[in-house]
Short mmCIF file of C-alpha atoms (C1' of nucleotides) in Angstrom, two decimals:
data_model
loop_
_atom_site.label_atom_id
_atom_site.label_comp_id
_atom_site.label_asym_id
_atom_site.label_seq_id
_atom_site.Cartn_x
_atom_site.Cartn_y
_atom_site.Cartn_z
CA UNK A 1 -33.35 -48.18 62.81
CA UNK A 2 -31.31 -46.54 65.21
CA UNK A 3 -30.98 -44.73 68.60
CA UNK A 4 -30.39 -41.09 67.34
CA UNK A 5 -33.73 -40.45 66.03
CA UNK A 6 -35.32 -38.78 69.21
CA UNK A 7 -38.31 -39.70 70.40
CA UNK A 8 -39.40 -36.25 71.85
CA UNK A 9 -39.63 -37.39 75.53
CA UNK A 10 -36.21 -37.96 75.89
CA UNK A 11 -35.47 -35.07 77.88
CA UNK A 12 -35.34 -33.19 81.10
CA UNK A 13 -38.52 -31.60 80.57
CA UNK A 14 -40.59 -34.15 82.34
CA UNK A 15 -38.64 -34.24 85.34
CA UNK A 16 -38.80 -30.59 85.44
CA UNK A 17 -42.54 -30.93 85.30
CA UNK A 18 -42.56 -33.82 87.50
CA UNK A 19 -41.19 -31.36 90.57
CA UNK A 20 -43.83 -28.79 89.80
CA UNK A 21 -46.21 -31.77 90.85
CA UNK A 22 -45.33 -31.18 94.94
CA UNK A 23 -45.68 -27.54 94.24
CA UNK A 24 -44.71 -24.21 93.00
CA UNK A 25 -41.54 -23.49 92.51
CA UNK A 26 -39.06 -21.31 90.43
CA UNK A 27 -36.42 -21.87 87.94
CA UNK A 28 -33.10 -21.64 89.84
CA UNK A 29 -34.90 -24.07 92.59
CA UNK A 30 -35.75 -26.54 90.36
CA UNK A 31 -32.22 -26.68 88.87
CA UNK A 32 -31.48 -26.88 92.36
CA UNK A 33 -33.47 -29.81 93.05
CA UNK A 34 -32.55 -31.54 89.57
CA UNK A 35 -28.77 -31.49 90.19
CA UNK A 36 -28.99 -32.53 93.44
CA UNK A 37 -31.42 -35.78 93.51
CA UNK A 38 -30.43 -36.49 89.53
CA UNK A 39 -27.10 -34.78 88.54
CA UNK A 40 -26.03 -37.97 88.37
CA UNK A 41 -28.55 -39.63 86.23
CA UNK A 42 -28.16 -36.85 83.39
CA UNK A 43 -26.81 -33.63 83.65
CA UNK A 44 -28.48 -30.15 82.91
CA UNK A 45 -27.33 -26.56 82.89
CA UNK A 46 -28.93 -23.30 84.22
CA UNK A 47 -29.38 -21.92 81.45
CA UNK A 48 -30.92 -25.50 79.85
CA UNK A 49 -33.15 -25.80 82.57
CA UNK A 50 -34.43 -21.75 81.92
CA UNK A 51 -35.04 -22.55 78.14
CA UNK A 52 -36.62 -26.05 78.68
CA UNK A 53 -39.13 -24.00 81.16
CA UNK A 54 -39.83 -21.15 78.52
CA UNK A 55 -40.82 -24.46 76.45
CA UNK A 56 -43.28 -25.95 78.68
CA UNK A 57 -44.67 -22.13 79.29
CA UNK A 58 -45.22 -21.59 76.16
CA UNK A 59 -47.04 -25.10 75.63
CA UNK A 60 -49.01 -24.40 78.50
CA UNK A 61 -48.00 -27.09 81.00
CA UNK A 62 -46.84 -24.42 83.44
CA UNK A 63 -47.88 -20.70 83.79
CA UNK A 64 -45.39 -18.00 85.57
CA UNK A 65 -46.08 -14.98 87.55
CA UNK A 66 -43.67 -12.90 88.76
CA UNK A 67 -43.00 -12.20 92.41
CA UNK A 68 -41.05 -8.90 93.53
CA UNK A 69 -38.63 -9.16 96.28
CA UNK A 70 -36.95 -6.53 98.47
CA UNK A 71 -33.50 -7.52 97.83
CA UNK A 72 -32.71 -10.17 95.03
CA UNK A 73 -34.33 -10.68 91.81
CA UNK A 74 -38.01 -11.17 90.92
CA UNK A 75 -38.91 -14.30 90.38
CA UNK A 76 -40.85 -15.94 87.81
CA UNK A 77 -43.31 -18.36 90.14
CA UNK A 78 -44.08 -21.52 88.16
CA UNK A 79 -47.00 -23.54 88.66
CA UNK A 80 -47.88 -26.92 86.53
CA UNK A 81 -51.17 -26.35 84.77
CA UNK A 82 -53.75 -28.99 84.67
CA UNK A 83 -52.43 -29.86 80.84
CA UNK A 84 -49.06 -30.17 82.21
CA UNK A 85 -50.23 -32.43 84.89
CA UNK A 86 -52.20 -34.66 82.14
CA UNK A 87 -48.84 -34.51 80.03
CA UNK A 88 -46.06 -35.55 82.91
CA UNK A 89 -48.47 -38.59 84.30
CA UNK A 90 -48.95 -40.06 80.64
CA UNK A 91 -45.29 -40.01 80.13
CA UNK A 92 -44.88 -41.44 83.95
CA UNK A 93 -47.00 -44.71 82.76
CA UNK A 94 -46.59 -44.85 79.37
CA UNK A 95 -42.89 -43.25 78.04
CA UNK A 96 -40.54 -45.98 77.15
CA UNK A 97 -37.34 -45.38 75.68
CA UNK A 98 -35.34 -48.87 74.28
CA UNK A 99 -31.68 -47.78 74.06
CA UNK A 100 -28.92 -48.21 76.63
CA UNK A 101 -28.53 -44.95 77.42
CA UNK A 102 -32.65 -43.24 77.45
CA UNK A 103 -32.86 -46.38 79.63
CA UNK A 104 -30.59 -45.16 82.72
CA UNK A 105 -31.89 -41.75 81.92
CA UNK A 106 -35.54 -42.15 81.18
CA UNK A 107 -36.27 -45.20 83.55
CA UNK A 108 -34.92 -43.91 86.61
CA UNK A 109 -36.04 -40.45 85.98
CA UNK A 110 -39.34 -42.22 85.85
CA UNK A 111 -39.04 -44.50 88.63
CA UNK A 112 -38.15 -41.56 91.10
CA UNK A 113 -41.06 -39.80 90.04
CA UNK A 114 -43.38 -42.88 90.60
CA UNK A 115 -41.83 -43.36 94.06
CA UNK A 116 -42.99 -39.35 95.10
CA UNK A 117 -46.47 -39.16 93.16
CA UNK A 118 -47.97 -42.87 92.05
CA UNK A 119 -46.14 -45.89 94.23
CA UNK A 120 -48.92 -47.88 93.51
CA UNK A 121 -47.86 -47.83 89.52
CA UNK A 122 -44.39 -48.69 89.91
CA UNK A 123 -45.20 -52.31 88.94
CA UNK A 124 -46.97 -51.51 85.56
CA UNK A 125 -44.22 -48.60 85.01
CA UNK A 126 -41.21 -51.84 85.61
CA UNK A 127 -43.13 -54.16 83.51
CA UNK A 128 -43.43 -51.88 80.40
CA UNK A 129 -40.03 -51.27 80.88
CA UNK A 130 -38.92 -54.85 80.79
CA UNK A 131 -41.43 -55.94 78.05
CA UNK A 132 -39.78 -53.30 76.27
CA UNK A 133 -36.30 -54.27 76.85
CA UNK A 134 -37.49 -57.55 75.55
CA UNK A 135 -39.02 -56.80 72.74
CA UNK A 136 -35.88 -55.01 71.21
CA UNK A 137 -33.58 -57.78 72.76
CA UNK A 138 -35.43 -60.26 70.38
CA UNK A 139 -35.75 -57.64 67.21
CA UNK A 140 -31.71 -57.01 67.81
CA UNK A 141 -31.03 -60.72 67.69
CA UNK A 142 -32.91 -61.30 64.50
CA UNK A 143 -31.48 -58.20 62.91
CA UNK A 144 -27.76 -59.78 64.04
CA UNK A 145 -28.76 -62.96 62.83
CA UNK A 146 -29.57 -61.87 58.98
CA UNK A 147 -26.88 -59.19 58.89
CA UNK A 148 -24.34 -59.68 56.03
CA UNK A 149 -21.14 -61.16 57.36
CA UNK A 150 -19.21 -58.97 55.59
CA UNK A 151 -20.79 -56.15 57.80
CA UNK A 152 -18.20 -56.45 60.59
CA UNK A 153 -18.67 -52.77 61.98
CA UNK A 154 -22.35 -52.86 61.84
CA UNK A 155 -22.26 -56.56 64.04
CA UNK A 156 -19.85 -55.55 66.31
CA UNK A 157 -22.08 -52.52 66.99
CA UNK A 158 -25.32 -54.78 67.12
CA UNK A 159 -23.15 -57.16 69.28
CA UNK A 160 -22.37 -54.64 71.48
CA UNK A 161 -26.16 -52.98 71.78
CA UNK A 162 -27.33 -56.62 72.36
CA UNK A 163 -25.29 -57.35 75.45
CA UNK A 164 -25.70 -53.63 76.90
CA UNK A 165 -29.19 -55.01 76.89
CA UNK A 166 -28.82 -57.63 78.26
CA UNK A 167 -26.46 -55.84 81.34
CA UNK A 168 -29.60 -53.53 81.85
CA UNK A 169 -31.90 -56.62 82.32
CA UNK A 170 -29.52 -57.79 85.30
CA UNK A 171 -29.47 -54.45 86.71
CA UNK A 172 -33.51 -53.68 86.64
CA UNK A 173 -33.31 -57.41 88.47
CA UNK A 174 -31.16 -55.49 90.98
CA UNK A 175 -33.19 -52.83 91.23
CA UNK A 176 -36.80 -55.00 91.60
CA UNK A 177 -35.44 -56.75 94.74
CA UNK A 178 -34.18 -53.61 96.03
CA UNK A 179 -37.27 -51.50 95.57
CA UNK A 180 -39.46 -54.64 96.29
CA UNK A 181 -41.65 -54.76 93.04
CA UNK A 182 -43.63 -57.22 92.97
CA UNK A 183 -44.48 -59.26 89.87
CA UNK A 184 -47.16 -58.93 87.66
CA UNK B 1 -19.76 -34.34 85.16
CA UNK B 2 -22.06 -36.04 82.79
CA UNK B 3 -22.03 -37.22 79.37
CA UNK B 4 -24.55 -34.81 77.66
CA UNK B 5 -21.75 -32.63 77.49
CA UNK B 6 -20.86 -32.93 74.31
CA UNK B 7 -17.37 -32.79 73.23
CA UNK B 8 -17.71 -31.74 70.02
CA UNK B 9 -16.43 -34.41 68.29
CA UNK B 10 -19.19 -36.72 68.75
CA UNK B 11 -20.46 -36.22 65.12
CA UNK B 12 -20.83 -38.15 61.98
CA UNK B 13 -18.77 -35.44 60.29
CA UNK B 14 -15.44 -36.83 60.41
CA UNK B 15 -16.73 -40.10 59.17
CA UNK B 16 -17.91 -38.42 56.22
CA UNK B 17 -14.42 -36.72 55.84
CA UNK B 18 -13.09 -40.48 55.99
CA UNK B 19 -15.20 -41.46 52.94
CA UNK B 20 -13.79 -38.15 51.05
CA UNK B 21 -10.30 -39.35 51.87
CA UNK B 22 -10.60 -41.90 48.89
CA UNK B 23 -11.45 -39.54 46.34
CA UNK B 24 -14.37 -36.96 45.71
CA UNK B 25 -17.84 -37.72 45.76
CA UNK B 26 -21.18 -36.19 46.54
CA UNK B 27 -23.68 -35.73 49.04
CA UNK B 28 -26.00 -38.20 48.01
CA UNK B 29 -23.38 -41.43 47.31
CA UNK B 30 -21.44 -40.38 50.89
CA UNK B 31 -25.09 -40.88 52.27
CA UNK B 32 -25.22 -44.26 50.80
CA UNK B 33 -22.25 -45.37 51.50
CA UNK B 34 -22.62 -44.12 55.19
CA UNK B 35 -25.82 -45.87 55.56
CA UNK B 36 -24.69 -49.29 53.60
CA UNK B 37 -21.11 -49.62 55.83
CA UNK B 38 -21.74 -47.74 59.18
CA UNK B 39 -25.62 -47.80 59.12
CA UNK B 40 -26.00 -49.93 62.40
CA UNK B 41 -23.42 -47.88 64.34
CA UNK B 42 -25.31 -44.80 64.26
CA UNK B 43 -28.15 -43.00 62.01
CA UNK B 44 -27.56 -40.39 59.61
CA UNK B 45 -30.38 -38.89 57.96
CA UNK B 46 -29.99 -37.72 54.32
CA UNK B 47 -31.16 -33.93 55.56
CA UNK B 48 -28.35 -34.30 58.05
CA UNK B 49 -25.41 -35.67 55.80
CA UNK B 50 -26.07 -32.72 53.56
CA UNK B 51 -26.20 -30.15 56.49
CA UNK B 52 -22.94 -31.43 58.02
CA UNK B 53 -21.60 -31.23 54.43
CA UNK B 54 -22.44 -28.02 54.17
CA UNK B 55 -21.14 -26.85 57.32
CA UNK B 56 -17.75 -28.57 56.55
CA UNK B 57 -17.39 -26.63 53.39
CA UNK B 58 -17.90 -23.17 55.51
CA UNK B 59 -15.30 -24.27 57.55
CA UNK B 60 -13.06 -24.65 54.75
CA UNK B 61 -12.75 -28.66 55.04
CA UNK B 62 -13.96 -29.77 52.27
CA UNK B 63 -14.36 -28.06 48.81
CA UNK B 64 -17.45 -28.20 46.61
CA UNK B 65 -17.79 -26.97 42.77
CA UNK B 66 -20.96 -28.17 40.55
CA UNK B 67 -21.27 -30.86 37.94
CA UNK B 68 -23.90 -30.26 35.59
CA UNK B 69 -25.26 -33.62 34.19
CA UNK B 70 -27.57 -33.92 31.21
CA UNK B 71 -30.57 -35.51 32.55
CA UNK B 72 -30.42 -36.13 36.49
CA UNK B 73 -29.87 -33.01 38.69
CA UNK B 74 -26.56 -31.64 38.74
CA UNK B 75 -24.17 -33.22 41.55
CA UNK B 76 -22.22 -31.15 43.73
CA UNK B 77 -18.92 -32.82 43.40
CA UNK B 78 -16.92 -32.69 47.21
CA UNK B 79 -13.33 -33.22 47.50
CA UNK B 80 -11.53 -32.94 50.68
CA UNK B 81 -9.15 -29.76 51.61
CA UNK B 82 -5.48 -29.98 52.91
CA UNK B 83 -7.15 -28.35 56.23
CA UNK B 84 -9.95 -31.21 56.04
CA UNK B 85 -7.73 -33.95 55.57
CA UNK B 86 -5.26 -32.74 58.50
CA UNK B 87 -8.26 -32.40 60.79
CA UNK B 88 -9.42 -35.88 59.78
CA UNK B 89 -6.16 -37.61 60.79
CA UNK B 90 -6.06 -35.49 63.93
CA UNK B 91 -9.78 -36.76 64.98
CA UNK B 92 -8.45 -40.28 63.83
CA UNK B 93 -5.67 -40.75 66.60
CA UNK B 94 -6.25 -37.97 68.88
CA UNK B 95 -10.15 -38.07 69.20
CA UNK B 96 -11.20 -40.10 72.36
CA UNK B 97 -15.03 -40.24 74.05
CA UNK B 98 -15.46 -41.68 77.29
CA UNK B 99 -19.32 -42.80 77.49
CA UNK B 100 -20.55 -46.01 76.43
CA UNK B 101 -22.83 -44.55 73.42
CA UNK B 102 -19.72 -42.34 71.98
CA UNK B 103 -17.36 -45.27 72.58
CA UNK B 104 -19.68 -47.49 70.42
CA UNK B 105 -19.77 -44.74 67.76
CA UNK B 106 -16.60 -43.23 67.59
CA UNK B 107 -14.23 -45.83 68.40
CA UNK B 108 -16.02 -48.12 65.72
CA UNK B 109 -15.53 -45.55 63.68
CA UNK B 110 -12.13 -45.12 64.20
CA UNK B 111 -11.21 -48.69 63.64
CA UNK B 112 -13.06 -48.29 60.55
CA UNK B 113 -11.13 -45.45 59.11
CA UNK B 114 -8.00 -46.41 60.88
CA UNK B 115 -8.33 -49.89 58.71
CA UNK B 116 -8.67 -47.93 55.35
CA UNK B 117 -6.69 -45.22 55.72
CA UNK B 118 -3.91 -45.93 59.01
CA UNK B 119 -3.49 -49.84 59.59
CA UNK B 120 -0.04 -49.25 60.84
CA UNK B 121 -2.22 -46.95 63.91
CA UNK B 122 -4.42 -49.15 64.37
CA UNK B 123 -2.52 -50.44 68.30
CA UNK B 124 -1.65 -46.41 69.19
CA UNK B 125 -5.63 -45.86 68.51
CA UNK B 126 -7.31 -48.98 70.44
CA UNK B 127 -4.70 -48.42 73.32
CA UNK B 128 -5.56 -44.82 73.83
CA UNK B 129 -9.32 -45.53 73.70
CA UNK B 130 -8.55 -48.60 76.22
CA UNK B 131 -6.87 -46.25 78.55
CA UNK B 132 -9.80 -43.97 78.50
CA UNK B 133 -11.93 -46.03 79.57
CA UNK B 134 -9.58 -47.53 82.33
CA UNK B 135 -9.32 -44.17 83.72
CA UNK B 136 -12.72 -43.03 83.70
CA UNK B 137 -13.57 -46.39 85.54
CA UNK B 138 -11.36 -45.52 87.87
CA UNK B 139 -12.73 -42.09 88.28
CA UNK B 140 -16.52 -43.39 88.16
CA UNK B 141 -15.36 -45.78 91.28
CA UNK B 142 -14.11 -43.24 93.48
CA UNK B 143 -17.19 -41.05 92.57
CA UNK B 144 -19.25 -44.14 93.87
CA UNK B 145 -16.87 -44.37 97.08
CA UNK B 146 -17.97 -40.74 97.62
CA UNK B 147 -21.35 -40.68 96.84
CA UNK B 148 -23.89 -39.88 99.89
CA UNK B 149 -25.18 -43.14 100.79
CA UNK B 150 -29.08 -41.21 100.44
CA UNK B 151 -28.04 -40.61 96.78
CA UNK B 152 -30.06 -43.85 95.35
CA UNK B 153 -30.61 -42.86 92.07
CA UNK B 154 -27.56 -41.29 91.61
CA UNK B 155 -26.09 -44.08 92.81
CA UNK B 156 -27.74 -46.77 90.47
CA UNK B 157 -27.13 -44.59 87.52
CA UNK B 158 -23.27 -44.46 88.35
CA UNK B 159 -23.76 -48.12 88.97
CA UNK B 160 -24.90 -48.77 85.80
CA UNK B 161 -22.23 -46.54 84.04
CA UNK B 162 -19.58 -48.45 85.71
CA UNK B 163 -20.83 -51.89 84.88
CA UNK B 164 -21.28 -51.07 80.95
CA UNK B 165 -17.42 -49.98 80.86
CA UNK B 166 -16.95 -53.28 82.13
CA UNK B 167 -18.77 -54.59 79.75
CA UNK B 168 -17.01 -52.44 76.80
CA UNK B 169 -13.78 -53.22 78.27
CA UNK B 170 -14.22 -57.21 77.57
CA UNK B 171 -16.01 -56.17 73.98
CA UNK B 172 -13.21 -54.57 72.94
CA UNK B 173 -10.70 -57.70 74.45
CA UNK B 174 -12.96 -59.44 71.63
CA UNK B 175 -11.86 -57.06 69.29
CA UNK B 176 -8.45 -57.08 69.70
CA UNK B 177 -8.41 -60.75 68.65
CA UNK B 178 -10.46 -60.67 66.19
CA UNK B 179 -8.13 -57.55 64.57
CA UNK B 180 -5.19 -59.31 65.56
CA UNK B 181 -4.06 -55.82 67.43
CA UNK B 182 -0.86 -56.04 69.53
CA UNK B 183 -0.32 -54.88 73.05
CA UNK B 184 1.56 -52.07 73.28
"C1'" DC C 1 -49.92 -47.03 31.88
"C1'" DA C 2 -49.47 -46.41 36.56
"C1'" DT C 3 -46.58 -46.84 40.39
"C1'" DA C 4 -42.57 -47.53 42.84
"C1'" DT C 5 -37.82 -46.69 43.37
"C1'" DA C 6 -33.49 -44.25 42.52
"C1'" DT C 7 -31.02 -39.91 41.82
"C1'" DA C 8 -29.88 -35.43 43.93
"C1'" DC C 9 -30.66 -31.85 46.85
"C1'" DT C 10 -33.32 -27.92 49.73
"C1'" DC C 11 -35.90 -25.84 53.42
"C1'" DA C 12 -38.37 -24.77 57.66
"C1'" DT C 13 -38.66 -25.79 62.24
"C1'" DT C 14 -37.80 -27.74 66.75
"C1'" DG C 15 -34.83 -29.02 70.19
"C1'" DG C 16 -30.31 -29.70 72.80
"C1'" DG C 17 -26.55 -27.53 74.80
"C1'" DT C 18 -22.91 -24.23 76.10
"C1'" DG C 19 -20.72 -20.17 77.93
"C1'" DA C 20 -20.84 -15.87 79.18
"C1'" DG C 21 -23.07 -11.99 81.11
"C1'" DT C 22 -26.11 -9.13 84.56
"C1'" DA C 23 -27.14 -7.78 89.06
"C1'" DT C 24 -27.44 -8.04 94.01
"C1'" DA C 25 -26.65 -10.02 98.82
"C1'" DT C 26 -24.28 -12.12 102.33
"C1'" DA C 27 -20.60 -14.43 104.72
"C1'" DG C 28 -15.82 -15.08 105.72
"C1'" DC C 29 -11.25 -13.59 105.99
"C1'" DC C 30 -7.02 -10.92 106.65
"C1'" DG D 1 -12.15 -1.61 106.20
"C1'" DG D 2 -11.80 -3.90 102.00
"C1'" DC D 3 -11.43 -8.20 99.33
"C1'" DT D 4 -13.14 -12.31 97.56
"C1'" DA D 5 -16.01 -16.11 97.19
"C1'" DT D 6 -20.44 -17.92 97.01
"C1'" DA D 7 -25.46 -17.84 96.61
"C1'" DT D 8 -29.60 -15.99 94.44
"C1'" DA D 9 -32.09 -15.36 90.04
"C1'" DC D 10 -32.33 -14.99 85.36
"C1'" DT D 11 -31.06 -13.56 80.17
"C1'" DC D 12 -28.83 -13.78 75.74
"C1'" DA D 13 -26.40 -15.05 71.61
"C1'" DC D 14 -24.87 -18.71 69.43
"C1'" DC D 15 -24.16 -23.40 67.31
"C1'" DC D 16 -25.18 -28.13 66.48
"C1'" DA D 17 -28.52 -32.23 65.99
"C1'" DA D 18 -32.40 -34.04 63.82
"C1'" DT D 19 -36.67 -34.56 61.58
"C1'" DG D 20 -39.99 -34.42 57.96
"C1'" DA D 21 -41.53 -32.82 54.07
"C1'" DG D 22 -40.88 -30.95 49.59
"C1'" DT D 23 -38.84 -30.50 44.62
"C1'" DA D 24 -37.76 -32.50 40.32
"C1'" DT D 25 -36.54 -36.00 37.09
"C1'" DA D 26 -35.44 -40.83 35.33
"C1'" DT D 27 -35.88 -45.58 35.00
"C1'" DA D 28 -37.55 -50.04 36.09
"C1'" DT D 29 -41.54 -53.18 37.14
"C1'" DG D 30 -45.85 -54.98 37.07
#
DNA sequence: CATATATACTCATTGGGTGAGTATATAGCC
DNA sequence: GGCTATATACTCACCCAATGAGTATATATG
């Protein structure tokens, strides 16, 4: 029914992951690299991006080894295992989220990745995105349509969902012409 | 900087404080009647109601003391505290979120509440939230202004951001005249 | 007579998120 | 020389959000 119940790839994780792809790399560079290319997509702490990492250790998309230096800190190397790889390129093609907000986050999370590691799918990955946007465009209107009208809170919040919706469609128009997808 | 921050008042509980305001009740009926009048503004599981109950009544906002019945599971019967009731009201006029998800939430909310329990508030309550938003436009735009012009998925996510307040900002012009709310 | 639905609540587990702390190195400033 | 700020690199303790399944009983429906 609604927007809170968490899908399990809404999250950071995947772009974590999704750096790991160009290379190895180590927890205070890839918080680095997050904040600066998408601190303004979503926003994630140190110390988040540390425990989301553990995660995905643990799991076994990325393994650590630790390199001594002279001077600073060791470092815990990370490299993206071949399970990890599997994992962040089926979420690249087929994660969809459907509300406003896993939209911005998810989609251009998604579509930066694409841009670095599969160009060629950025067509599919827009399409799915849009069919999806669809899709709950048309289930919202029917819901809005047989709602109670004594249910003024719950249709002004449908109401609402329905034309943030609608905003995103004009705004992934934007962003085909800019990016030059082409149409499938 | 970003919106996963959570303020800490971004939370079903107070809305289940609201429902206590009429009189005591129990976990299960507050879950109903959450679900039955607020169901499409956000999603409350039955697991959670109970754990934010539970949490309230550690805090000292709500008090809970056992009804034994003779054939159905005993109830725990809730009725809100002086401390509960204060902190209600406080949330009620003072609590403001500035994203378009906790907008949609709270402020509905709000204007639920504030229509049960505070009609005379109701003008002081939309024109704070109104303001909120006006300001955070205003920061968003300069942010924009600002932003390197390399930044393209920053930039599209702020983009976005800044259209949907738009977009809130003429839902809620709806929802002035529909409440009949004067400018103040 | 079986099954579904309503009443009423509990528990285990995963994940999201913050804020502070630890420790060292270097660069800039007065 | 001494002070502070910033960068590097990571850890820890804590709380809140959320799900999904389980427990147990009663009544209504076919």
């Amino acid at each position: 029914m609604s927007e809170n119940k968490h899908s399990g790839n809404l999250s950071p994780e995947f772009a974590l992951l999704g750096f790991l792809i160009s290379g190895q790399s180590h927890g205070y560079d890839l918080h680095q690299k997050f904040t600066t290319e998408l601190g303004h997509v979503w926003h994630l702490s140190q110390s988040q991006a540390y425990a989301i990492l553990k995660r995905l250790e643990t799991r076994g998309d990325i393994s650590a080894h630790i390199v001594e230096q002279e001077k600073l800190p060791a470092r815990q190397m990370l490299r993206i295992t071949a399970q990890g790889r599997k994992r962040f390129f089926e979420w690249l093609e087929l994660g969809i989220g459907t509300n406003a907000r896993s939209i911005r986050l998810e989609f251009l999370t998604r579509l930066f990745f694409a841009q670095l590691h599969r160009p060629e799918s950025i067509s599919q990955i827009y399409k799915s995105q849009t069919d999806e946007i669809k899709s709950s465009i048309v289930k919202l209107e029917t819901l809005v349509e047989h709602l109670p009208p004594e249910q003024i809170y719950n249709r002004l919040s449908l109401d609402l969902r329905l034309q943030q919706l609608r905003l995103i469609q004009n705004w992934m128009a934007e962003i085909r012409t800019q990016f030059h997808i082409s149409r499938i």
